Short mmCIF file of C-alpha atoms and ligand atoms in Angstrom, two decimals:
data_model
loop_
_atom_site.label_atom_id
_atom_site.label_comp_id
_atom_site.label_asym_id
_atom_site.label_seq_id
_atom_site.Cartn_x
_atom_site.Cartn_y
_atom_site.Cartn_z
CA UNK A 1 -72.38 28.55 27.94
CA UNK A 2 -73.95 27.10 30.97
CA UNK A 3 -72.66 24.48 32.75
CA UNK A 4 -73.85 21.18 32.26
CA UNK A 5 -74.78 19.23 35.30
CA UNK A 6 -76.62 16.05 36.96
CA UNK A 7 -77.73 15.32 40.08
CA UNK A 8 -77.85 12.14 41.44
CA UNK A 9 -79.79 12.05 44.70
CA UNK A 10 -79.11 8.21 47.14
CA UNK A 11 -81.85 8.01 49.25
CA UNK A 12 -83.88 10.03 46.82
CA UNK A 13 -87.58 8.83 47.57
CA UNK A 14 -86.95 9.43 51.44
CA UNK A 15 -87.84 12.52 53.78
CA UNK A 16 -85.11 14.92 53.00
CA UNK A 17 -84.82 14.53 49.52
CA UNK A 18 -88.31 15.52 49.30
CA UNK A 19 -88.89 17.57 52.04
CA UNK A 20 -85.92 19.62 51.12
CA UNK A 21 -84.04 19.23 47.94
CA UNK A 22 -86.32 18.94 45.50
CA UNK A 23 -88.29 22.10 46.45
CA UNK A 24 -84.49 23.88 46.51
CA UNK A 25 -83.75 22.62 42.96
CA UNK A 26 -86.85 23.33 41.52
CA UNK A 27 -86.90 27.05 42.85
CA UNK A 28 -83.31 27.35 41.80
CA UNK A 29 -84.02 26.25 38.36
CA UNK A 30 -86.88 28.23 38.13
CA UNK A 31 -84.53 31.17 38.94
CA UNK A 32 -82.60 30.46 36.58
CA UNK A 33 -79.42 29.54 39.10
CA UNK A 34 -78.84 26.03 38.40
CA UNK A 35 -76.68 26.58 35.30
CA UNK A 36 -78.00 23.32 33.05
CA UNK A 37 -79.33 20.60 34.56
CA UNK A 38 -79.78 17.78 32.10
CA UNK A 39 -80.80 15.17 34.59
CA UNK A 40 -81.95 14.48 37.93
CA UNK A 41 -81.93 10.95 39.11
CA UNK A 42 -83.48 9.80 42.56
CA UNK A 43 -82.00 6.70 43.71
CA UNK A 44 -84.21 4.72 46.35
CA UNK A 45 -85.37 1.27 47.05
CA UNK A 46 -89.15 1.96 46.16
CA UNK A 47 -90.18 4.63 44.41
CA UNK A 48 -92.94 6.30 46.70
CA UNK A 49 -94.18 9.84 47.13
CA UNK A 50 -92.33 11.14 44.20
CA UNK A 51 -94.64 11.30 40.79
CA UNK A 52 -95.62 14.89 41.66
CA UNK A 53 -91.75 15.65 41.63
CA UNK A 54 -91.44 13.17 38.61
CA UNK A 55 -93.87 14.95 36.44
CA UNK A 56 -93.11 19.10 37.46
CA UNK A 57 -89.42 18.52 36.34
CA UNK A 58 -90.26 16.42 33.74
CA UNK A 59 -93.11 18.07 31.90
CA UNK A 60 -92.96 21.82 33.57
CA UNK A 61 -89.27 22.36 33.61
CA UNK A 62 -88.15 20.23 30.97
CA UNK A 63 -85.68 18.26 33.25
CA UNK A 64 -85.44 14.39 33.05
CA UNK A 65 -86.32 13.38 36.31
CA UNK A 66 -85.82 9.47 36.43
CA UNK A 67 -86.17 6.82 38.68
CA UNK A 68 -83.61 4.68 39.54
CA UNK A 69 -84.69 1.51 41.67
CA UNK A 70 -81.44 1.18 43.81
CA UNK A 71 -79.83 -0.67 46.86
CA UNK A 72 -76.87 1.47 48.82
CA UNK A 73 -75.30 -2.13 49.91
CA UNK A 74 -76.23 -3.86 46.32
CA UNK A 75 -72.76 -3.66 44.06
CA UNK A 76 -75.38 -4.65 41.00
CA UNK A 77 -77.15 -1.23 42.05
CA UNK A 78 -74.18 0.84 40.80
CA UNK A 79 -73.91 -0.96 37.37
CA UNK A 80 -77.22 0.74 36.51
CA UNK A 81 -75.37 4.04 37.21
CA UNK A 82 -72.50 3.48 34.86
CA UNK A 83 -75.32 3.46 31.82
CA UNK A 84 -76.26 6.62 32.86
CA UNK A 85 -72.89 8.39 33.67
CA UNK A 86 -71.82 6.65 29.85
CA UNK A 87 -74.65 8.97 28.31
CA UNK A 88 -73.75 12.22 30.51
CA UNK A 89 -70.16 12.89 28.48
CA UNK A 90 -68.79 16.35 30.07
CA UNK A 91 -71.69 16.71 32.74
CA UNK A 92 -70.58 17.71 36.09
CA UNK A 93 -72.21 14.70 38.41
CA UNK A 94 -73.28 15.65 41.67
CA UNK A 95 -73.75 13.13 44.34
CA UNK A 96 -75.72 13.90 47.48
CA UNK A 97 -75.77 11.23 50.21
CA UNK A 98 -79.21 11.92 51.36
CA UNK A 99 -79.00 8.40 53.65
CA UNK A 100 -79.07 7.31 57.18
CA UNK A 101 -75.50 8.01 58.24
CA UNK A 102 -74.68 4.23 58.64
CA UNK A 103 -74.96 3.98 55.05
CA UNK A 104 -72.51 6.94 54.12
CA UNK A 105 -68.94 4.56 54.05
CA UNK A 106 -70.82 1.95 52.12
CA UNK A 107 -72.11 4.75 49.56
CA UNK A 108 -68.63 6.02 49.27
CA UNK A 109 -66.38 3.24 48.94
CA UNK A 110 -68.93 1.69 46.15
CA UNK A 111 -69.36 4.88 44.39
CA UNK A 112 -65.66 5.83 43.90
CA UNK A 113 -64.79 2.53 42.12
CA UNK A 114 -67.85 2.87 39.59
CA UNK A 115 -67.03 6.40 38.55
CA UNK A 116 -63.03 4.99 37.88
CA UNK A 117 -63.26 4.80 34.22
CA UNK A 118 -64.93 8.52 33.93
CA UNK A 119 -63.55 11.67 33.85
CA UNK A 120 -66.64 14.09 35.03
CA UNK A 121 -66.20 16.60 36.52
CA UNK A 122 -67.81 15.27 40.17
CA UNK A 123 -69.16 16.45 43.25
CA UNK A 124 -69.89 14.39 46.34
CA UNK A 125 -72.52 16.20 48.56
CA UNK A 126 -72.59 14.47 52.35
CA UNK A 127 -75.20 14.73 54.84
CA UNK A 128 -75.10 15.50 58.98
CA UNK A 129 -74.07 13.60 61.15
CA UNK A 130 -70.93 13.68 60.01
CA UNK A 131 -69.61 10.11 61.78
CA UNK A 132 -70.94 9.07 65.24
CA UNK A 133 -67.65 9.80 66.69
CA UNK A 134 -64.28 10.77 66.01
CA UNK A 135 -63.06 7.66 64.77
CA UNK A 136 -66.09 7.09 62.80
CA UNK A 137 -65.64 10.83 61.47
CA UNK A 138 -61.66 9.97 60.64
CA UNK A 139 -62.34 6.71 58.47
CA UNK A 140 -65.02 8.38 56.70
CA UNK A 141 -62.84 11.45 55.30
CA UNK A 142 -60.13 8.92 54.84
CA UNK A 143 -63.21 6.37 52.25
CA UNK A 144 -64.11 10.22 51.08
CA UNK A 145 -60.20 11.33 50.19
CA UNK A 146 -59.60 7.91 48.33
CA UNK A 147 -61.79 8.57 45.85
CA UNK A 148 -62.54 12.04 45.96
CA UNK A 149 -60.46 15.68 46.63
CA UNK A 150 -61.33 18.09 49.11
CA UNK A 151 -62.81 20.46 46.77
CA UNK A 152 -65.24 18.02 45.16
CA UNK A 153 -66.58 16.96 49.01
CA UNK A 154 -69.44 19.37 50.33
CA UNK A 155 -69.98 18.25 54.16
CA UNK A 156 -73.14 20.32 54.45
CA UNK A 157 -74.97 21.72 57.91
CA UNK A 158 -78.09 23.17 56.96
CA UNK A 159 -77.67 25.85 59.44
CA UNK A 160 -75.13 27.35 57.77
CA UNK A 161 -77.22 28.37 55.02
CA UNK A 162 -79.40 30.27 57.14
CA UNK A 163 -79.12 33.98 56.36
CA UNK A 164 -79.50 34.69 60.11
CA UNK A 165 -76.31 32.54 61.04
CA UNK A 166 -74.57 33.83 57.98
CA UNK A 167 -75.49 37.43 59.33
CA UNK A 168 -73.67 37.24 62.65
CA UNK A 169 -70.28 37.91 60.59
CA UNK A 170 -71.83 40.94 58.76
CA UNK A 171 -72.64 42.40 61.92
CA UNK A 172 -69.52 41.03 63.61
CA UNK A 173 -67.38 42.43 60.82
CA UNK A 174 -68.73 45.46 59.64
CA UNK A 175 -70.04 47.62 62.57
CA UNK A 176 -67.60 49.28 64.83
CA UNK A 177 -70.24 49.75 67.60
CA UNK A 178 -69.96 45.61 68.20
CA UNK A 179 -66.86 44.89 67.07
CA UNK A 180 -65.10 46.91 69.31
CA UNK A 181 -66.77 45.47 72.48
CA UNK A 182 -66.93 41.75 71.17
CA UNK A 183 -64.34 40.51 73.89
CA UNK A 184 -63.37 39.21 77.69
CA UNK A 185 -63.59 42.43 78.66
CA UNK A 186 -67.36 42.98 78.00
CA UNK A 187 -68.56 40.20 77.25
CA UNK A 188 -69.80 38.34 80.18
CA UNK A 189 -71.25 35.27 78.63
CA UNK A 190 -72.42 33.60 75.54
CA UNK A 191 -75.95 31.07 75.33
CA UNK A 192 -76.64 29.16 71.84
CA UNK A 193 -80.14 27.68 72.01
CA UNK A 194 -81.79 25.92 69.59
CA UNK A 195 -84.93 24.84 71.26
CA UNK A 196 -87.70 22.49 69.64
CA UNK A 197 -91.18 21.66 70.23
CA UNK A 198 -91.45 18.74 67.93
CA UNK A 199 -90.58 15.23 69.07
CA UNK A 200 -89.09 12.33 66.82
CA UNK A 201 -91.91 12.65 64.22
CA UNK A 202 -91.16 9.63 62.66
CA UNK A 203 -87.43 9.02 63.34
CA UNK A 204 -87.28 7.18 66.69
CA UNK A 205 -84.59 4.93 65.01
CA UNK A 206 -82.69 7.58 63.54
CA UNK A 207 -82.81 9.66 66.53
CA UNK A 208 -82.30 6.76 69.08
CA UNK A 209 -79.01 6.10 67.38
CA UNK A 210 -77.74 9.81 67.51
CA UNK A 211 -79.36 11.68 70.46
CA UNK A 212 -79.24 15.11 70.79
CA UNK A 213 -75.42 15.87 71.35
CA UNK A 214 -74.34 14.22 67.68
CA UNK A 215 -77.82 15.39 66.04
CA UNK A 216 -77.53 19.35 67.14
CA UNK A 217 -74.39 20.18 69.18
CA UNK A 218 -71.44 18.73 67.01
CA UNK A 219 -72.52 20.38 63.99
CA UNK A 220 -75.47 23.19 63.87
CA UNK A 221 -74.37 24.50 67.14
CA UNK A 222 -70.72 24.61 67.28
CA UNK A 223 -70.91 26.16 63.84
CA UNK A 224 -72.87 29.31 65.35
CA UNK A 225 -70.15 29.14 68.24
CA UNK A 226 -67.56 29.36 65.68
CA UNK A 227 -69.21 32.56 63.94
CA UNK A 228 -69.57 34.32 66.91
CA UNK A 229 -66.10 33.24 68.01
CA UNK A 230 -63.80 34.05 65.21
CA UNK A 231 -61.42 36.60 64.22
CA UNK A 232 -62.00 38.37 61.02
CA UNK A 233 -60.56 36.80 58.13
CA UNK A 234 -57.62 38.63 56.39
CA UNK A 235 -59.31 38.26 52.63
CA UNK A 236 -62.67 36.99 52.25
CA UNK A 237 -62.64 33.26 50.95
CA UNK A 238 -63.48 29.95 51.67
CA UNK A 239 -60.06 28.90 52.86
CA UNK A 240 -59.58 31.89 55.08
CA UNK A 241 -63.02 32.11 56.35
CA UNK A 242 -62.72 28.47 57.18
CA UNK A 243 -59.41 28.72 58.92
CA UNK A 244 -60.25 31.23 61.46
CA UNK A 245 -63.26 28.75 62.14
CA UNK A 246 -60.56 25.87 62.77
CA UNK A 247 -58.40 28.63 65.13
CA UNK A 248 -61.53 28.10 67.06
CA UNK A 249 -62.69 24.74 67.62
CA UNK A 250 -58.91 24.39 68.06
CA UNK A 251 -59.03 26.98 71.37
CA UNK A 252 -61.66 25.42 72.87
CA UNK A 253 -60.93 24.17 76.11
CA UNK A 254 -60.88 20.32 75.71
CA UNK A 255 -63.09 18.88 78.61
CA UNK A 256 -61.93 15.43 80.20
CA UNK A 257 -64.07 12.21 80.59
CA UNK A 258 -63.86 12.67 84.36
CA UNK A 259 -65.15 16.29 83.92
CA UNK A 260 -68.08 15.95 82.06
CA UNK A 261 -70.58 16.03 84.86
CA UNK A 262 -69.54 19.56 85.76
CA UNK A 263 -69.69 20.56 81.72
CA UNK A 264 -72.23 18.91 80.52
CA UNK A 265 -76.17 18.10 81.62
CA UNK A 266 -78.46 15.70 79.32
CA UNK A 267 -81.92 14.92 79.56
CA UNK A 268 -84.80 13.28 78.29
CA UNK A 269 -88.49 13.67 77.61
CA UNK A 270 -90.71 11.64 79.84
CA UNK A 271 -92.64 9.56 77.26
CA UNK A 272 -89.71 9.02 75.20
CA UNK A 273 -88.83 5.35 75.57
CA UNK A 274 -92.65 4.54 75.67
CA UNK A 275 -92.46 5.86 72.05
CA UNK A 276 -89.57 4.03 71.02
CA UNK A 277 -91.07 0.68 72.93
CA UNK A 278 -88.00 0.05 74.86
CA UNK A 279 -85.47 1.37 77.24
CA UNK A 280 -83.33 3.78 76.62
CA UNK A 281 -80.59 6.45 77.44
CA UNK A 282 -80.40 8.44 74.11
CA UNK A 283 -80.33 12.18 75.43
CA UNK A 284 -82.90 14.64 73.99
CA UNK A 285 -81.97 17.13 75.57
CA UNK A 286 -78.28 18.68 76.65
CA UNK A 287 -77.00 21.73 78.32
CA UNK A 288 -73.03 22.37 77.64
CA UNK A 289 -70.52 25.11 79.00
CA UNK A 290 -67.21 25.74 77.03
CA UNK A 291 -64.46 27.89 77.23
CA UNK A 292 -62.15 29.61 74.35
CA UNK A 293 -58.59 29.56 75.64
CA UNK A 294 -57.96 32.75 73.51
CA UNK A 295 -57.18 36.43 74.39
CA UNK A 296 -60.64 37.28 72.81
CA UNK A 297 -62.56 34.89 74.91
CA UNK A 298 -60.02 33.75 77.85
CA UNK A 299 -62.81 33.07 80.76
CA UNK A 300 -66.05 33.52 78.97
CA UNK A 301 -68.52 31.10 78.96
CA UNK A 302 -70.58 29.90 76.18
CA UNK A 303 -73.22 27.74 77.17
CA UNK A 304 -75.37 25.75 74.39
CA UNK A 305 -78.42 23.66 75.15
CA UNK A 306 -80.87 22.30 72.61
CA UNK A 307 -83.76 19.75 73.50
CA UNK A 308 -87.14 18.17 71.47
CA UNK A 309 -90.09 18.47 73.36
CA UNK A 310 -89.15 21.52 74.70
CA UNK A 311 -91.67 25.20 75.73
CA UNK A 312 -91.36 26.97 72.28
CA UNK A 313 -89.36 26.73 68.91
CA UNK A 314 -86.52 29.34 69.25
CA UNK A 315 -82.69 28.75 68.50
CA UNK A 316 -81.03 32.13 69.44
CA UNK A 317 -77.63 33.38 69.99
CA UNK A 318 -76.90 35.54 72.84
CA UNK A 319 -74.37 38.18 73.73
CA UNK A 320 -74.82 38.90 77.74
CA UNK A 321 -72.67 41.66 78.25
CA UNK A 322 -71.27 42.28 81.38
CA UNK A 323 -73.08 44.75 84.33
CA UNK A 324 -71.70 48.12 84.14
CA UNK A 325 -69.58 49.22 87.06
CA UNK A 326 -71.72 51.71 89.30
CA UNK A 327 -74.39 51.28 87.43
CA UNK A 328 -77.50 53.16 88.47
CA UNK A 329 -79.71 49.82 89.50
CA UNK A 330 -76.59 48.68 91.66
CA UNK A 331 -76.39 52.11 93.02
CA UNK A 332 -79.99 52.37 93.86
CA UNK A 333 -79.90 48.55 95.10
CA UNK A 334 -82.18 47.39 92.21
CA UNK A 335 -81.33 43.66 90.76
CA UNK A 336 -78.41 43.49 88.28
CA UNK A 337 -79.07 43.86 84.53
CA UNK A 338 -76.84 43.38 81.51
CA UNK A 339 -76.80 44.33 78.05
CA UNK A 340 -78.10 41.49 75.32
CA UNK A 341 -77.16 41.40 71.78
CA UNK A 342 -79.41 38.07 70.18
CA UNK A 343 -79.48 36.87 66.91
CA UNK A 344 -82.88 35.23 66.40
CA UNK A 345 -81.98 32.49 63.61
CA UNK A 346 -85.78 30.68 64.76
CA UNK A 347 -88.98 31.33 64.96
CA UNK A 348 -87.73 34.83 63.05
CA UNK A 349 -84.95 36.23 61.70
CA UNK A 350 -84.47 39.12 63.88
CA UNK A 351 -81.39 41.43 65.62
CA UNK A 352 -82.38 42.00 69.15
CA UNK A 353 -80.48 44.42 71.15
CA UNK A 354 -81.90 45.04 74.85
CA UNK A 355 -80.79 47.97 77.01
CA UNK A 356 -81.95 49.78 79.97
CA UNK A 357 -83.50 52.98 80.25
CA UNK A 358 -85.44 55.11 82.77
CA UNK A 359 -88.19 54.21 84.31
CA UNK A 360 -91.59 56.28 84.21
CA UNK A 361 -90.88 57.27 87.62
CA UNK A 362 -87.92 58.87 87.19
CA UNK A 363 -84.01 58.53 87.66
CA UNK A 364 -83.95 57.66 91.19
CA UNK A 365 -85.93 54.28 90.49
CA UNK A 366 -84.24 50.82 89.07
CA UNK A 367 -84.14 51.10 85.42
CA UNK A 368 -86.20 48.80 82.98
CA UNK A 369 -85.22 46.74 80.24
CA UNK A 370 -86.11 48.46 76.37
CA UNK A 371 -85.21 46.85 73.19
CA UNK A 372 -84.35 47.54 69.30
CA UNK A 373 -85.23 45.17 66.79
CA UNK A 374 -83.79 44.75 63.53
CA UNK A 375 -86.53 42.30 61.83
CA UNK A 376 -84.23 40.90 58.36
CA UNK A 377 -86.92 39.90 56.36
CA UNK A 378 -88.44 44.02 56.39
CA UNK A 379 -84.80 45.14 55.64
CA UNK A 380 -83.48 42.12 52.85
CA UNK A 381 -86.86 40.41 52.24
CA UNK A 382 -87.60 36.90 52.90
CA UNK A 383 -84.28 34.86 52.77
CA UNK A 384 -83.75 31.87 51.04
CA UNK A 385 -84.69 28.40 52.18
CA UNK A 386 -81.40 26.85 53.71
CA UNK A 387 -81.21 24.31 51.29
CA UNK A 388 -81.51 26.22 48.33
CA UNK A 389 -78.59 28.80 49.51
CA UNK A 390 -76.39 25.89 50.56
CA UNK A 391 -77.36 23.46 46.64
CA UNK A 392 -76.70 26.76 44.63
CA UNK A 393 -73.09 27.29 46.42
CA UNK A 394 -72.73 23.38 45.75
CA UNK A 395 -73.72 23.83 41.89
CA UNK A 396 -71.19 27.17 41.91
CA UNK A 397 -68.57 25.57 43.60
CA UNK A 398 -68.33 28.02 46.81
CA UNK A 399 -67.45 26.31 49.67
CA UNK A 400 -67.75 28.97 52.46
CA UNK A 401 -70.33 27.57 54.05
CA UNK A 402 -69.30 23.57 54.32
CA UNK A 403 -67.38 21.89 56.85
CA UNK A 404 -63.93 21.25 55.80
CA UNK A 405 -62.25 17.86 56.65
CA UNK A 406 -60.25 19.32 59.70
CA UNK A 407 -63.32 21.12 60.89
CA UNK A 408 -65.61 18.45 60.60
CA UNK A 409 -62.61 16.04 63.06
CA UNK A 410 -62.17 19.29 65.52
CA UNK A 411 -66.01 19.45 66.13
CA UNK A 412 -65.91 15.29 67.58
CA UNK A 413 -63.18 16.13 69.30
CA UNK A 414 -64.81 18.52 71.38
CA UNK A 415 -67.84 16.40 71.90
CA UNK A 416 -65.60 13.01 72.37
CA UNK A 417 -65.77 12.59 76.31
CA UNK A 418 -69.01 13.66 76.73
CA UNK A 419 -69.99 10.26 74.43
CA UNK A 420 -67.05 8.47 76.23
CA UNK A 421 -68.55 10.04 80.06
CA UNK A 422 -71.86 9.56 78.77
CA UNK A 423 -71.49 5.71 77.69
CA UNK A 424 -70.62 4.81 81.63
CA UNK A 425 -72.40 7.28 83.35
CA UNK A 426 -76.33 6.93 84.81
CA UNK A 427 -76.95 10.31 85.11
CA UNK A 428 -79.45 11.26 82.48
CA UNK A 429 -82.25 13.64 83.95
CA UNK A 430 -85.93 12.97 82.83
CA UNK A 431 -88.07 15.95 81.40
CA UNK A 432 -91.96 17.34 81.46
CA UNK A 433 -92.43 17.60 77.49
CA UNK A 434 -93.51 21.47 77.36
CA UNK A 435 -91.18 22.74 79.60
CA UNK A 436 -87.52 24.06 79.28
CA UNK A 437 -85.54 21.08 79.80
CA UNK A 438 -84.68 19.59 83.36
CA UNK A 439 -83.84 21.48 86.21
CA UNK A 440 -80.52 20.03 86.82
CA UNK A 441 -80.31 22.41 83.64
CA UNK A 442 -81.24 25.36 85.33
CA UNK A 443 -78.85 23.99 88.22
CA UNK A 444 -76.06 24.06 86.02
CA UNK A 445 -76.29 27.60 85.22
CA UNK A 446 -77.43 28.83 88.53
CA UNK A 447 -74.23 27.43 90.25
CA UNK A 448 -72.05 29.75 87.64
CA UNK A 449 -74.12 32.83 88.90
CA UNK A 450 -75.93 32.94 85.97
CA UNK A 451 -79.47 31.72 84.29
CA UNK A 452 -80.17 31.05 80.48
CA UNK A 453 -81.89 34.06 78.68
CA UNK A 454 -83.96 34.41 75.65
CA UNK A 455 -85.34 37.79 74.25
C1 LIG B 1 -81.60 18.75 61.95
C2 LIG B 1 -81.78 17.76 63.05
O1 LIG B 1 -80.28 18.75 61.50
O2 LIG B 1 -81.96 20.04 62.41
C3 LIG B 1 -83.20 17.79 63.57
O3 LIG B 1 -81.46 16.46 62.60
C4 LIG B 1 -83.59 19.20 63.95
O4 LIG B 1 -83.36 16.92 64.69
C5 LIG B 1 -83.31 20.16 62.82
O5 LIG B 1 -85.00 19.19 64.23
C6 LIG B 1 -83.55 21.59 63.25
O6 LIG B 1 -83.40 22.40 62.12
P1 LIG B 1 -84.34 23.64 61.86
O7 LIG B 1 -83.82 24.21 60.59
O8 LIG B 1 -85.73 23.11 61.76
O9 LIG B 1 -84.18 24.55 63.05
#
């Protein structure tokens, strides 16, 4: 028989709720994935843009979808829930935290006390950021693990349920051609972008709060670091998959407070405190160089930078393989050129390789650059929205693809003194919107030899 199950969505009228979830549920039931789900309740303070939601579950799909008028700090707003949970005998309740990160402790610690007297099965689904720092990060696990066990709490990044980010341990792991090269000894750098041409749209206050080092790096990109970092797991499962990710975050090279400046770059788009009507140091952009103390990656840089406002939408991860020695181009005098493996997780899904070849005027001219393309949605079809991959492993109980408590504490760790440099320090670089960032950015790299590539 299929299992039973509720959802129970705080902050359920705002942006992500129906931007995202809803759309992922209702595809997923209409696929037939969602086991049965008797009820979905959106919790919110007014109800808002969701009638059209309201009436496809309702009347198309034959799922209650209810309304729930409801206050995150109000104690009176969690009474209303007990009614509900008191008519849901045996249904497994799923809670997703779709709030404004300030309001996930409050949430918690008022949600494990009403569920005391029922014995549910329970899931607690919580949003990015994770914490606004370390400490932040440790009390809220600790609220979480009072009422809740590790394998009921779902710390989700979206980007993990992206097919192309999941892909970069199928290709890791099953083709000898990379594997065998994927080390110091080839590999001459690694660049995580995740450049974006939108601006706040909307969530100055969020934003302003968060800045681009807690909204992108700690999570989205440091996951993709981790993929392309880790060592196979020994069986394939949650647990294992997870602890080779921890191995990780654990080798990186901690960077200290008095360091940062030669580490770290952050920006902002000019315009940006206009916007928010007051002044400001909330970075929206940030360039970042890290090192694996491992013997995989011992002296290999991976540099990350993400930004709003930037050129063009395109979050890639690059493989920049080292020259070869004598090399025709260096024997000929021609510039330098390496080897690029990219997986393009935005604006497509694609697996880039470039490589040199001859030129049309023969072999005793520089060689030119030639690529291969691997385009996923021709060879698996069009993937899955994130969301949906990510609700459906929720609903089955897989959790592969979520941060685990001493993931989720490694990742602030790493980002720690750049918030504690960044909180004294003046040096925040202003930024054309359209453009790629400032050019202390391009500094940054330079002065390593080096310059940021995208294919
Ligand atoms: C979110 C961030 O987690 O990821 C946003 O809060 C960002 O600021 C978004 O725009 C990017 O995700 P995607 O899937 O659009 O690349």
């Amino acid at each position: 028989m299929d299992k039973r199950i509720a959802f129970f969505i705080l902050g359920g009228t705002g942006d992500l709720a129906r931007r995202k979830l809803y759309p992922g549920i209702e595809r997923l039931v209409k696929k037939g994935k969602l086991g049965k789900l008797v009820g979905l309740y959106a919790l919110g303070r007014e109800k808002g843009k969701i009638e059209e939601f309201e009436e496809r579950f309702s009347k198309e799909l034959s799922v209650p979808f209810k309304f729930i008028e409801f206050d995150v700090r109000d104690r009176e707003s969690y009474r209303k829930l007990i009614k509900e949970f008191e008519s849901l005998q045996g249904v497994e309740l799923i809670f997703y935290l779709a709030l404004p990160p300030d309001l996930f402790e409050t949430a918690i610690t008022h949600l494990g006390p009403t569920l005391r007297n029922f014995t549910n099965p329970r899931k607690i689904v919580v949003e990015k950021p994770f914490g606004f720092d370390l400490e932040s990060a440790k009390r809220l696990n600790f609220q979480l693990k009072r009422y809740f066990t590790e394998e009921e709490i779902y710390r989700i990044d979206h980007f993990l349920g992206k097919l192309q980010v999941q892909n970069i341990l199928s290709v890791r792991f099953s083709n000898y051609i990379f594997e065998g090269i994927w080390n110091k000894n080839f590999i001459d750098n690694v660049q995580i972008s995740a450049l974006e041409t939108v601006g706040l749209e909307g969530r100055v206050s969020y934003y302003d709060r968060v800045g681009a080092l807690r909204d992108m790096v700690q999570n989205h990109m440091l996951q993709i670091l981790s993929f392309l970092a880790m060592e196979p797991p020994a069986v394939m499962g949650a647990e294992e998959i997870r602890d080779e990710k921890v191995k990780v975050l654990e080798s990186i090279r901690r960077i200290k407070v008095s360091e940062v400046k030669d580490f770290a770059v952050r920006g902002q788009y000019k315009g940006y405190r206009e916007e928010l009507g007051r002044n400001s140091t909330t970075e929206t952009f940030v360039a970042l160089k890290l090192y694996i103390e491992n013997f995989r990656w011992e002296g290999v840089p991976f540099y990350l930078r993400t930004g709003k406002k930037l050129k063009e939408k395109k979050t890639q991860a690059i493989i920049v393989f080292k020259e070869v020695p004598g090399n025709f181009g260096r024997l000929l005098g021609c510039m330098p050129q390496q080897n690029k493996l990219a997986f393009e997780i935005a604006p497509k899904n694609r697996l880039v390789f470039k490589f040199q070849v001859m030129p049309p005027s023969g072999l005793l001219a520089c060689t030119v650059e030639s690529s291969m393309e691997a385009d996923m949605a021709e060879s698996i079809g069009e993937p899955p929205e994130a969301y949906e991959t990510l609700l459906e492993d929720i609903v089955s109980g897989d959790q592969t693809l979520f941060i685990r408590e001493d993931e989720s504490e490694l990742a602030w760790e790493i980002v720690q003194p750049i918030i504690e440099s960044w909180r004294e320090q003046e040096d925040l670089y202003l930024y054309e919107p359209g453009s790629y960032g400032p050019e202390e950015a391009q500094k940054f790299i330079e002065k390593d030899g080096r310059s940021w590539v995208l294919v």
